[in-house]
Amino acid sequence: MKYNKTLVYIAACIGMAFFGIAFIVMGSVLPSLTAKYSLDAVGSSSLISLLPVGVLTGSLLFGVIVDRFGYKLLLVVSALFTSLGIEGLSIFENLNVLRICIFFIGLGGGMLNGATNALASDISNDKERGAKLSILGVCYGIGALGMPLLLGMLSGTYSSQIILQGTGLVMFAAIFYFIVIKFPEPKIKQGFPVKQAIQLIKEPLLLFLSFFLFFQSGMEGLINNWTTSYLDGRTAISSDDVVLSLTFFVLGMTVSRLLLSYILPIIKNEYILLGGIMTAIIGLLILHYAGDLRIAAVSLFIAGFGLAAGFPVIISYIGTSYKNISGTAIGFAMVIALSGNTLLNYAMGFISKSFGISSFPIFIIILLLIQAIILFTNSKTIKNIY
């Protein structure tokens, strides 16, 4: 029985929305956990740090599993891990058990992120791949924006535990959808693609694309993690409004990816990447001079709008270039990307301590210029992909 392309793409979109929830859930519930367990800054940091560790582990594992066993098994297992982790946050009160739950959320989220990107890539032809991946990014934005919105809207009526339990139950329902529909067959029928995976490490094209995502993921993480500190230290914007302004960054990315789904099949992808870099630089220059909530929100929307093209376009390149082992190739790139998120956040901590928090937008602009240099120096390689 052949799989239904539309049903499979819907499954990918559902999985990516769940990743958006998984990635944002700790930021939404951390204040209540911190107050409940009287955690200091170190305790809160050690608790939330398990989420990216889980995401990195999931990103490392998903590729070879998908190429060997197919998508159904991985989507079911990863959604199960994520839903159990979220349910656990709302049920258990032992801190050590909560740490396991947070790791599970990250592990399931990391596998969902990689698997849904690889799945959307595999079921798309070369012309539509970037557009389909952009819509997938919109679904991430729906999940990432929906979770804090849901908590904000329902917190007056229901406790955060009840809301989390309801979210977990919705994920359980989606698992049944993953079980009943038909997915593409595994690419590798026997054995794990260890040899092919090792050979990928030597691929100049994949290394260049992964290196681009290293900076892409790092910049997205920097804006999510450091904007509140920057605005707190440089403006008179209240703490609540500072947190609110961050939603405009995600909103900018979501709107941009919706538009990208229409223009990627028409305009050359390398032009879109360069245009996105220039747009993001403009947004960050405005952020550098932002003095109130309105200007900060506009600047973050523009920055998010510009950064939105990075992941869909680059994952599209990888999916097109490594169709026979796309899961493993995308997994390799995701691990490099997440490493950039971690390392560049550490670098920002050092820069902030040495030169002050005011250097935050300038640091990201420098990273954007490095991305532009990477594109220019590899322009011939990019043109040969399609």
mmCIF file of C-alpha atoms in Angstrom, residues 34 49 72 80 84 133 148 166 179 195 207 225 248 256 264 269 279 351 361-362 384:
data_model
loop_
_atom_site.group_PDB
_atom_site.id
_atom_site.type_symbol
_atom_site.label_atom_id
_atom_site.label_comp_id
_atom_site.label_asym_id
_atom_site.label_seq_id
_atom_site.Cartn_x
_atom_site.Cartn_y
_atom_site.Cartn_z
ATOM 1 C CA THR A 34 11.386 27.963 40.562
ATOM 2 C CA SER A 49 19.923 22.749 30.870
ATOM 3 C CA LYS A 72 6.395 5.602 11.816
ATOM 4 C CA LEU A 80 5.443 9.373 23.345
ATOM 5 C CA LEU A 84 5.150 11.510 28.899
ATOM 6 C CA LEU A 133 9.925 22.962 4.843
ATOM 7 C CA PRO A 148 2.611 30.505 26.333
ATOM 8 C CA GLY A 166 -4.341 18.524 28.520
ATOM 9 C CA ILE A 179 0.096 4.633 14.013
ATOM 10 C CA LYS A 195 29.719 3.425 7.056
ATOM 11 C CA LEU A 207 30.161 20.481 6.154
ATOM 12 C CA ASN A 225 18.182 33.710 25.542
ATOM 13 C CA PHE A 248 7.450 39.180 18.113
ATOM 14 C CA SER A 256 8.170 35.046 6.987
ATOM 15 C CA LEU A 264 10.837 29.896 -2.658
ATOM 16 C CA ASN A 269 17.176 30.354 -2.771
ATOM 17 C CA THR A 279 16.878 42.112 6.747
ATOM 18 C CA ILE A 351 31.578 38.846 25.640
ATOM 19 C CA PRO A 361 23.306 43.104 18.770
ATOM 20 C CA ILE A 362 26.782 43.806 17.357
ATOM 21 C CA ASN A 384 25.016 23.193 -8.639
#
